[in-house]
Tab-separated table of C-alpha atoms in Angstrom:
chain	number	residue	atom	x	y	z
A	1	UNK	CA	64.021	19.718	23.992
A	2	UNK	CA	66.091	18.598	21.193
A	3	UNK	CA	65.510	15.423	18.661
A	4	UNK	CA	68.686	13.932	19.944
A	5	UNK	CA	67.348	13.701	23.599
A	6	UNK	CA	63.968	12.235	22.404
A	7	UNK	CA	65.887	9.508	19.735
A	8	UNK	CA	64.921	6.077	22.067
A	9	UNK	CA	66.254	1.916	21.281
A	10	UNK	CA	64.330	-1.192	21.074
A	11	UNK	CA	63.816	-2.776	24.472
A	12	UNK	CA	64.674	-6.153	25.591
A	13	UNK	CA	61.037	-7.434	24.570
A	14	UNK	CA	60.948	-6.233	21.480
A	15	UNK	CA	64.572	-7.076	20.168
A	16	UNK	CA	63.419	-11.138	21.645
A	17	UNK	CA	60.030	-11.017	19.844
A	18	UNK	CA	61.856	-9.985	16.143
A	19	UNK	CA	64.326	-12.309	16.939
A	20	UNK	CA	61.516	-14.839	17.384
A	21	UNK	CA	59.920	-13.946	14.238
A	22	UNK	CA	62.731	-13.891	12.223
A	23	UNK	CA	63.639	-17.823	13.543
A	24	UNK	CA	60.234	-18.609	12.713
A	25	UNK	CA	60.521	-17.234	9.392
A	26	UNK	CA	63.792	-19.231	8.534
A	27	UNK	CA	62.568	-22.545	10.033
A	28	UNK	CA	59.764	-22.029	7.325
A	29	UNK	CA	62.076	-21.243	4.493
A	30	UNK	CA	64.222	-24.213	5.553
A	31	UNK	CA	61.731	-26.679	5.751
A	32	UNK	CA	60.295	-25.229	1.690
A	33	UNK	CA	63.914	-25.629	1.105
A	34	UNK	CA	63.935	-29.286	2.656
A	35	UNK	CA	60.584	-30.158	0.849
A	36	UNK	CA	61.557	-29.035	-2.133
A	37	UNK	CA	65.201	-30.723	-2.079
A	38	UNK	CA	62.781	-33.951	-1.615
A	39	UNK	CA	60.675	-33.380	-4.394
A	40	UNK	CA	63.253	-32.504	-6.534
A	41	UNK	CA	64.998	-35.953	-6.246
A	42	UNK	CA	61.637	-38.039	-5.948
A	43	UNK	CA	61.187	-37.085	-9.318
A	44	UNK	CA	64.670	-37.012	-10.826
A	45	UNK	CA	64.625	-40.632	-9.672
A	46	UNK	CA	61.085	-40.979	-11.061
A	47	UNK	CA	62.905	-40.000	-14.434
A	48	UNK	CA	65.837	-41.617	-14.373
A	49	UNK	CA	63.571	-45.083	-13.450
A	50	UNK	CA	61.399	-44.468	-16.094
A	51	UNK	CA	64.238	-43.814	-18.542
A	52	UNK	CA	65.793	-46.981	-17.870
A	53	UNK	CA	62.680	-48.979	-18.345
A	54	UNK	CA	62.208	-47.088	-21.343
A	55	UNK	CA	65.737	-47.945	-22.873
A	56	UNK	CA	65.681	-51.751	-21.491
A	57	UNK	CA	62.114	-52.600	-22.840
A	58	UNK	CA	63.289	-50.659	-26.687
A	59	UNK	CA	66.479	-53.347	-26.572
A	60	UNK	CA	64.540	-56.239	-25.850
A	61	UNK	CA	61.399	-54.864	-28.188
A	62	UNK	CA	63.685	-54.828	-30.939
A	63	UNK	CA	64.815	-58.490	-31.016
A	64	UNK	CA	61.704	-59.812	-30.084
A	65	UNK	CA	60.671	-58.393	-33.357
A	66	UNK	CA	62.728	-59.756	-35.483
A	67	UNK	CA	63.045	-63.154	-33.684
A	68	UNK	CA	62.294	-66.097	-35.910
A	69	UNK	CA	63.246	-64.436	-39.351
A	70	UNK	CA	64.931	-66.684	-41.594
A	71	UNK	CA	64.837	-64.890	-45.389
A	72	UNK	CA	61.916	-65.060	-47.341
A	73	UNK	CA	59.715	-67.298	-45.694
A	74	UNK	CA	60.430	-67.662	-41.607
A	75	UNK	CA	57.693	-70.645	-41.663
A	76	UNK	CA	60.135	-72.697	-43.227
A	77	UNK	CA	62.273	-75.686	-41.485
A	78	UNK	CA	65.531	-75.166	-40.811
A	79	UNK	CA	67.880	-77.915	-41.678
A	80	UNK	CA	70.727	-78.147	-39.463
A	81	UNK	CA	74.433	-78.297	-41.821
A	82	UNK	CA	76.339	-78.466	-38.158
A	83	UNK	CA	78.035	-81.732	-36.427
A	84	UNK	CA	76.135	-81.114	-33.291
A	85	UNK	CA	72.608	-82.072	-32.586
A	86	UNK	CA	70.404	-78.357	-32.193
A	87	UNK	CA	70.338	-79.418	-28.256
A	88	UNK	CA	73.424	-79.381	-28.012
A	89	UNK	CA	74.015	-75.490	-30.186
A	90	UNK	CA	72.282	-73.112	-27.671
A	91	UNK	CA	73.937	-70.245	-29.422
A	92	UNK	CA	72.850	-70.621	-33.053
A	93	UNK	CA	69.608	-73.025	-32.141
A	94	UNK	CA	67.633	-70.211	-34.445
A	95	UNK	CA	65.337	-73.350	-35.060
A	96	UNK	CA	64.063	-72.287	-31.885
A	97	UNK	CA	63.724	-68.726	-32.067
A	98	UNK	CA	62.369	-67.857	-28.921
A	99	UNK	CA	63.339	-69.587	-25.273
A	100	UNK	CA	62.559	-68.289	-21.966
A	101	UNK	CA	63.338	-69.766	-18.385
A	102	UNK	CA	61.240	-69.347	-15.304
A	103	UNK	CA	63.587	-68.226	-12.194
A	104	UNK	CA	61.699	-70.595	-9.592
A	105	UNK	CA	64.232	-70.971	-7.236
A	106	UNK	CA	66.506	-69.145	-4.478
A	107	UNK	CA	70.072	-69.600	-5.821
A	108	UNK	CA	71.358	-69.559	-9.119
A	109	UNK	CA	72.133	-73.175	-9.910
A	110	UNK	CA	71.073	-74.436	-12.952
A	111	UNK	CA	68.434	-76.169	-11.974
A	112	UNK	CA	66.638	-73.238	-9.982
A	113	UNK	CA	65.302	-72.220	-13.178
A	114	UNK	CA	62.646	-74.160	-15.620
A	115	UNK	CA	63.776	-75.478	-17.846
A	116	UNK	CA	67.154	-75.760	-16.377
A	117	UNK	CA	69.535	-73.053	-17.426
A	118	UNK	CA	71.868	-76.225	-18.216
A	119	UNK	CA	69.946	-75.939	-21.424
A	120	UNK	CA	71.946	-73.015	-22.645
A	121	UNK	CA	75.186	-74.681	-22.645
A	122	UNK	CA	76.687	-76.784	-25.075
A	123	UNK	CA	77.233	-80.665	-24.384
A	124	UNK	CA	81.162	-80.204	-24.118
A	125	UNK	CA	80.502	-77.621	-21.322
A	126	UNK	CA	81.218	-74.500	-23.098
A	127	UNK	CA	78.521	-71.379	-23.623
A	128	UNK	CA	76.777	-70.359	-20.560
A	129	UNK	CA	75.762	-66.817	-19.683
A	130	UNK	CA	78.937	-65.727	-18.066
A	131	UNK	CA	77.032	-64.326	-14.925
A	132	UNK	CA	74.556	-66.171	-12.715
A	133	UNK	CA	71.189	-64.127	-13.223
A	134	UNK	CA	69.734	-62.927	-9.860
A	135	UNK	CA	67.163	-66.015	-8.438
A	136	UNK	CA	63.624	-65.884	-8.743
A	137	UNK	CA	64.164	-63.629	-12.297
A	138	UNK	CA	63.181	-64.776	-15.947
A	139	UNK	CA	65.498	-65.226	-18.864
A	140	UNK	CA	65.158	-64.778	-22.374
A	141	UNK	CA	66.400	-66.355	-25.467
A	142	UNK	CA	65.904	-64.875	-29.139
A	143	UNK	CA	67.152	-65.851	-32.136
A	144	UNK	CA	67.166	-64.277	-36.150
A	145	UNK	CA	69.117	-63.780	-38.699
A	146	UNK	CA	70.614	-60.743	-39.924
A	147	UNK	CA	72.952	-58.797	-42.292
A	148	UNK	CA	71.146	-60.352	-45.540
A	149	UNK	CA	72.862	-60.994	-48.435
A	150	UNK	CA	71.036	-62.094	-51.701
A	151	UNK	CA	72.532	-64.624	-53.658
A	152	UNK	CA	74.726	-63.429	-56.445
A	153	UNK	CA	73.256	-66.725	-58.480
A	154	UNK	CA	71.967	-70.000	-58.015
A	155	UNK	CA	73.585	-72.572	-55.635
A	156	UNK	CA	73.430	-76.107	-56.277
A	157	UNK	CA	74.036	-78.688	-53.560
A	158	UNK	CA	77.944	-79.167	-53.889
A	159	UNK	CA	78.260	-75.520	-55.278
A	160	UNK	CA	79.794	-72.649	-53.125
A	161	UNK	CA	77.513	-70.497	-51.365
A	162	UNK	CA	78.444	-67.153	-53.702
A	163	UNK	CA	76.997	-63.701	-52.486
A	164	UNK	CA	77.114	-59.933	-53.745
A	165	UNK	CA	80.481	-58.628	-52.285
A	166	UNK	CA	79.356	-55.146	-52.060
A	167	UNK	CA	79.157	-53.854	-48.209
A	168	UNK	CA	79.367	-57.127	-47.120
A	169	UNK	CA	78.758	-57.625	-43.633
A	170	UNK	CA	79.562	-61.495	-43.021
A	171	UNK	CA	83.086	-62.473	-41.819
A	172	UNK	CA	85.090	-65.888	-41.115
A	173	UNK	CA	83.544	-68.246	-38.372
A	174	UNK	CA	80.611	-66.348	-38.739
A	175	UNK	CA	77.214	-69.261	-38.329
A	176	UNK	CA	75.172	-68.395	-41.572
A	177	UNK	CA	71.758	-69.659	-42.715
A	178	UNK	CA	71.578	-70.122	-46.354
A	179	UNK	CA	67.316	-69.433	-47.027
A	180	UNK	CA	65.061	-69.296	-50.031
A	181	UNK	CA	61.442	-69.219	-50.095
A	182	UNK	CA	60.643	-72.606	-48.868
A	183	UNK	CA	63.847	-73.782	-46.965
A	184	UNK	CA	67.027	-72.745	-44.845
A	185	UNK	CA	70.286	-74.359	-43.584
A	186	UNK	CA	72.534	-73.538	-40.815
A	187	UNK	CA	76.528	-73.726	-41.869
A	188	UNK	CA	79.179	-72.377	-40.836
A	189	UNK	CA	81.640	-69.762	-42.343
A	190	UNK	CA	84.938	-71.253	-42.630
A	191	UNK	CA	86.910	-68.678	-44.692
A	192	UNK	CA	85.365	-65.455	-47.954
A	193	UNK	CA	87.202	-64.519	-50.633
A	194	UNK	CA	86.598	-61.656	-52.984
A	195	UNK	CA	86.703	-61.386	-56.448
A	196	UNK	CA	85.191	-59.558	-59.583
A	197	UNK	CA	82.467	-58.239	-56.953
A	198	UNK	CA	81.321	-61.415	-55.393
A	199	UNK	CA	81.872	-63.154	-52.045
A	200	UNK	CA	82.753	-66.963	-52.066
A	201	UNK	CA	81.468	-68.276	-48.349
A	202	UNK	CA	83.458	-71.795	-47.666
A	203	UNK	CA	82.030	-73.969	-45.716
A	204	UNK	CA	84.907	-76.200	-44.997
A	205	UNK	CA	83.607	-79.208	-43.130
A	206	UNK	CA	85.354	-79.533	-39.212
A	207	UNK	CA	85.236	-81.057	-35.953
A	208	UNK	CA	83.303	-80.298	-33.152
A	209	UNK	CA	79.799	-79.785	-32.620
A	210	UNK	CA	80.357	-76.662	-34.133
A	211	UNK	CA	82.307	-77.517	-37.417
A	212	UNK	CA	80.542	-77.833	-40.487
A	213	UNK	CA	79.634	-81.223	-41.323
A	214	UNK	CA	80.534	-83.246	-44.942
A	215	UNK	CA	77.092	-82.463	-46.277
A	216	UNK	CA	75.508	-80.954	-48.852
A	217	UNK	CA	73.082	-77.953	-49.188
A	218	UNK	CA	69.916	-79.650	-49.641
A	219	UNK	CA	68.910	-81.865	-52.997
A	220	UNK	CA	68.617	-79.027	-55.016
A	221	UNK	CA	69.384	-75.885	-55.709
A	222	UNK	CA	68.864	-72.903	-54.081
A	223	UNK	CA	67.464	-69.618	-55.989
A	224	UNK	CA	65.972	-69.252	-58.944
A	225	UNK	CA	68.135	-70.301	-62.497
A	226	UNK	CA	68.070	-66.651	-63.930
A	227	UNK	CA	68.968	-65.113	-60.641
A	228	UNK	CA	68.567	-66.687	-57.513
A	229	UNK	CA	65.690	-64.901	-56.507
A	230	UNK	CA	64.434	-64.811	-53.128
A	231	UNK	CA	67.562	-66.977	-52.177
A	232	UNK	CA	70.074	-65.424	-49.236
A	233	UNK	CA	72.792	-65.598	-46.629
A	234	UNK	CA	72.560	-63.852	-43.428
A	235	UNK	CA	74.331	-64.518	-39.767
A	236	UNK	CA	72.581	-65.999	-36.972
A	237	UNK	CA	72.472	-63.905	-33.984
A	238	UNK	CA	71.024	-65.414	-30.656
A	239	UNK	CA	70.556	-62.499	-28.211
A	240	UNK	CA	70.159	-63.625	-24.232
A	241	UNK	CA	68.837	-60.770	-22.157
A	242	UNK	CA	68.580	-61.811	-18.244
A	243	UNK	CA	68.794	-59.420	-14.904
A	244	UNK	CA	72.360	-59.867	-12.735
A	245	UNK	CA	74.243	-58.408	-10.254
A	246	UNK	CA	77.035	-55.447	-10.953
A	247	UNK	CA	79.910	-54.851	-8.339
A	248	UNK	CA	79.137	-52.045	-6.745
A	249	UNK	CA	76.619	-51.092	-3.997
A	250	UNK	CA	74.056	-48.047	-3.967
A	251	UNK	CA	74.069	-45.280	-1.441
A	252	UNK	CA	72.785	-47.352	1.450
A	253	UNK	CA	75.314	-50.611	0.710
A	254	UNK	CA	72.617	-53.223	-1.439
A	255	UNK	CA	73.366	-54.812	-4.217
A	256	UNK	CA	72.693	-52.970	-7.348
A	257	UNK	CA	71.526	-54.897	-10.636
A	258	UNK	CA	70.928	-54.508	-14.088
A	259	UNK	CA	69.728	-55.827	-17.298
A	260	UNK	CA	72.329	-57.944	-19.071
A	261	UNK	CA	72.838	-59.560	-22.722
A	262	UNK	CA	75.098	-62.242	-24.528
A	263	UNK	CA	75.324	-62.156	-27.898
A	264	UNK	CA	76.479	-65.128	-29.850
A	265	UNK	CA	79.555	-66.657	-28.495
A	266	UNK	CA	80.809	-63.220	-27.264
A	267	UNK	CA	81.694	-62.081	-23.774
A	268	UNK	CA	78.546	-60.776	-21.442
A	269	UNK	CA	77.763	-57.129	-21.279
A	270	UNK	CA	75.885	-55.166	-18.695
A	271	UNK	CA	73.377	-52.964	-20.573
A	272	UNK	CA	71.371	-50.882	-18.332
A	273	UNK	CA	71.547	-50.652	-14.346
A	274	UNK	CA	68.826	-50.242	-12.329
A	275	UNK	CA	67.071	-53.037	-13.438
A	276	UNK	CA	66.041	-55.553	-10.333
A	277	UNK	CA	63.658	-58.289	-11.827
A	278	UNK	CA	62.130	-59.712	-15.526
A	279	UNK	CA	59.436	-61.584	-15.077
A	280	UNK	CA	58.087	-62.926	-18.971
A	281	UNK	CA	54.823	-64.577	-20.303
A	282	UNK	CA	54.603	-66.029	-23.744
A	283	UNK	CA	51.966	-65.484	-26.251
A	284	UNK	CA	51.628	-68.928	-28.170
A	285	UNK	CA	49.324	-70.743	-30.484
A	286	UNK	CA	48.661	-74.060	-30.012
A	287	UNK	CA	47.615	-75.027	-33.522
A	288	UNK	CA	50.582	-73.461	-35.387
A	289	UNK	CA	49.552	-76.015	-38.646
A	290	UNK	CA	46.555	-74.107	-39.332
A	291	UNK	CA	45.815	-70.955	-41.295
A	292	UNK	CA	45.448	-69.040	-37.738
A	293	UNK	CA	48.067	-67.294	-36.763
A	294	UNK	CA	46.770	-65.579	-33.540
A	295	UNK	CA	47.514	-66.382	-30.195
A	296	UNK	CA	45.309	-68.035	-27.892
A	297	UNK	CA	46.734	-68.123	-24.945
A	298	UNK	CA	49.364	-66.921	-22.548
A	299	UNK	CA	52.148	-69.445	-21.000
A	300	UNK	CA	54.842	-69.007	-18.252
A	301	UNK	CA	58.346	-69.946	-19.482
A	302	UNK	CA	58.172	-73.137	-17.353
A	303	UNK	CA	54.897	-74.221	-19.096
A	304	UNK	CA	55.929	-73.693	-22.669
A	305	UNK	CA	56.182	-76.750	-24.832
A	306	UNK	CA	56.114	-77.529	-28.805
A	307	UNK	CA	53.330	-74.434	-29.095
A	308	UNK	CA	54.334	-71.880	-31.316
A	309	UNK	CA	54.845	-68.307	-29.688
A	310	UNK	CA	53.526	-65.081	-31.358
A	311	UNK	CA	53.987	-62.540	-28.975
A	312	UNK	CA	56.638	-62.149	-25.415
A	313	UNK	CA	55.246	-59.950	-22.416
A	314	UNK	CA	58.040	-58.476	-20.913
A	315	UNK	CA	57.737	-56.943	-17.037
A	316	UNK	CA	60.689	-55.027	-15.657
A	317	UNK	CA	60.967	-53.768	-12.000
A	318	UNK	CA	62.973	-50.375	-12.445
A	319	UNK	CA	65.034	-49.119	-9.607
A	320	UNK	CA	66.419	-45.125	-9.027
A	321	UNK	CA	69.478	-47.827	-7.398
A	322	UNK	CA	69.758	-45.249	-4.374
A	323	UNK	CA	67.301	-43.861	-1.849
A	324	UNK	CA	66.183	-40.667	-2.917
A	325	UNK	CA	62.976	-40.171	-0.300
A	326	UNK	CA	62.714	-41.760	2.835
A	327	UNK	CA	65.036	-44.734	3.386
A	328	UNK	CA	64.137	-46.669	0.168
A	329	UNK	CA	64.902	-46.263	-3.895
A	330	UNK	CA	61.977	-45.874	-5.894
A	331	UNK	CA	60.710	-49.054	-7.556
A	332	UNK	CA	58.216	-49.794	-10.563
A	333	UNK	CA	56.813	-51.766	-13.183
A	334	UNK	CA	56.933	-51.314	-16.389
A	335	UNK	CA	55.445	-54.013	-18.706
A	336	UNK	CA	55.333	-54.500	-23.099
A	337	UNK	CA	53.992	-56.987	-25.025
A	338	UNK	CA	55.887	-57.377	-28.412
A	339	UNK	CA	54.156	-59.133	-31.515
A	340	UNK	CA	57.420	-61.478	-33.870
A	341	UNK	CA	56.656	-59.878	-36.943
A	342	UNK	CA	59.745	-62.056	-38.684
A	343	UNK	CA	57.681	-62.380	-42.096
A	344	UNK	CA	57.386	-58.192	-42.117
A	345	UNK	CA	61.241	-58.091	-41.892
A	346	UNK	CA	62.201	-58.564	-45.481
């Protein structure tokens, strides 16, 4: 007999079992596949949460820092060279360096937050955040000043405020605080000029609770007579950081929010999405007079009154915005506590 009469297929039962095998062996592959699709995104949203938390906490870190720094000594009073009372200048009120409001309520009136939001507005209705922060989250309030300029010599009450002209970072209507070693005034700049290397700051007196008013810088003068030392200018920045809602949806149609600041008077930016709640805790001391600077205690923003605060704990719930496992986003809390160190920032 030849090998072409003995040469023999696969019968019916065996082509149906390796047909079985081989489904079984792709459902197995697709289901590693599937798996590992799953825990591939779980923990690129994992990252991307943590990322955001990361970047949100380093912005708000970094003014909480500096808040309260006024030039050579922060301890020292601030003297206000404005028309308006400091109620009624929530965005240069750097005599109150750090403010925080407790989101109690479930709508965003003013008054769903203690103290009222209405505090962050100016008397003839203008300020405001811009955007209604989400109910039931915290906002925060912190105020320094910046871009320091030494004197370029001594100042004396009716004198022009004169400054080294040199990479100067100041600019008309900018609010200044003019700060030695044992005081500071708020003004306002009204108009520089340059000449022979030095910066004259007017102070032009205005109306308006922001306008300068006809007043002069103290009783006498400021810096030293050989060189004005330890005197300064610098601008007042008040940074508002608060969680709001951006207009767009995530994969499942929620609202998706984010961490928010004001600077100044300027226009509202959205920092960092994925951000869904803030929820603060100040640090304070209650005998700020004495030679103990330490906190003693911790204080919700409601609760805060004339005690001095050394330290803000910030929490932020972090969001991967859409679901990545499951039905849901991934959510979690991240939490820093930041020490003002104004009298290390000189």
């Amino acid at each position: 007999m030849n090998s072409r009469s003995r040469q023999k297929g696969l019968s019916l039962a065996e082509l149906l079992l390796a047909l079985a095998l081989g489904a079984v062996i792709v459902a197995g592959f697709g289901r590693m596949f599937a798996a590992s699709r799953t825990t591939q995104a779980m923990l690129e949203g994992q990252s991307r949460l943590q990322e955001s938390a990361r970047v949100a906490l380093d912005l708000i870190a970094r003014s909480a820092r500096g808040a309260g720094y006024v030039g050579c000594d922060s301890s020292a009073a601030v003297a206000n060279g404005l028309n308006g009372a400091w109620r009624d200048l929530p965005e240069v009120r750097v005599a109150s360096p750090v403010e925080a409001f407790d989101g109690v309520g479930a709508d965003s009136d003013d008054d769903a937050w203690q103290p009222s939001l209405a505090g962050l507005k100016a008397t003839d209705g203008s300020g405001g955040l811009g955007t209604a922060p989400r109910p039931g989250t915290d906002v925060l309030v912190l105020r320094r000043m910046e871009a320091r300029r030494p004197l370029a010599r001594s100042v004396g009450p009716l004198d022009a405020v004169v400054v080294d002209a040199d990479d100067l970072d100041l600019q008309d209507d900018d609010f200044a605080l003019l700060a030695d070693c044992a005081r500071a005034m708020l003004f306002r700049i009204t108009s520089i000029a340059e000449a022979a290397g030095v910066a004259t700051l007017a102070r032009t007196p205005g109306p308006g609770p922001f306008g300068n008013r006809a007043v002069a810088l103290g009783t006498s003068a400021w810096g030293g007579a050989s060189g004005a030392e330890g005197a300064s200018v610098g601008r007042v920045v008040t940074d508002v950081y608060f969680v709001a809602e951006v207009g767009a949806g995530n994969n499942r149609g929620e609202p998706v929010f984010a961490l928010w600041r004001k600077v100044g008077d300027a226009s509202v930016a959205e920092l960092l999405r994925g951000i869904d709640d803030m929820q603060l805790l100040l640090a304070v001391d209650s005998t700020p007079t004495d030679a103990d600077r330490r906190a003693d205690r911790y204080l919700s923003p409601a609760n805060l009154g004339g005690e001095a605060v050394r330290a803000v704990h910030v929490e932020l719930l972090a969001s991967s915005i859409d679901a990545t496992a499951g039905d849901r986003p991934l959510r979690r809390v991240f939490a820093r506590t930041v020490a003002l160190r104004p009298q290390l920032l000189r």
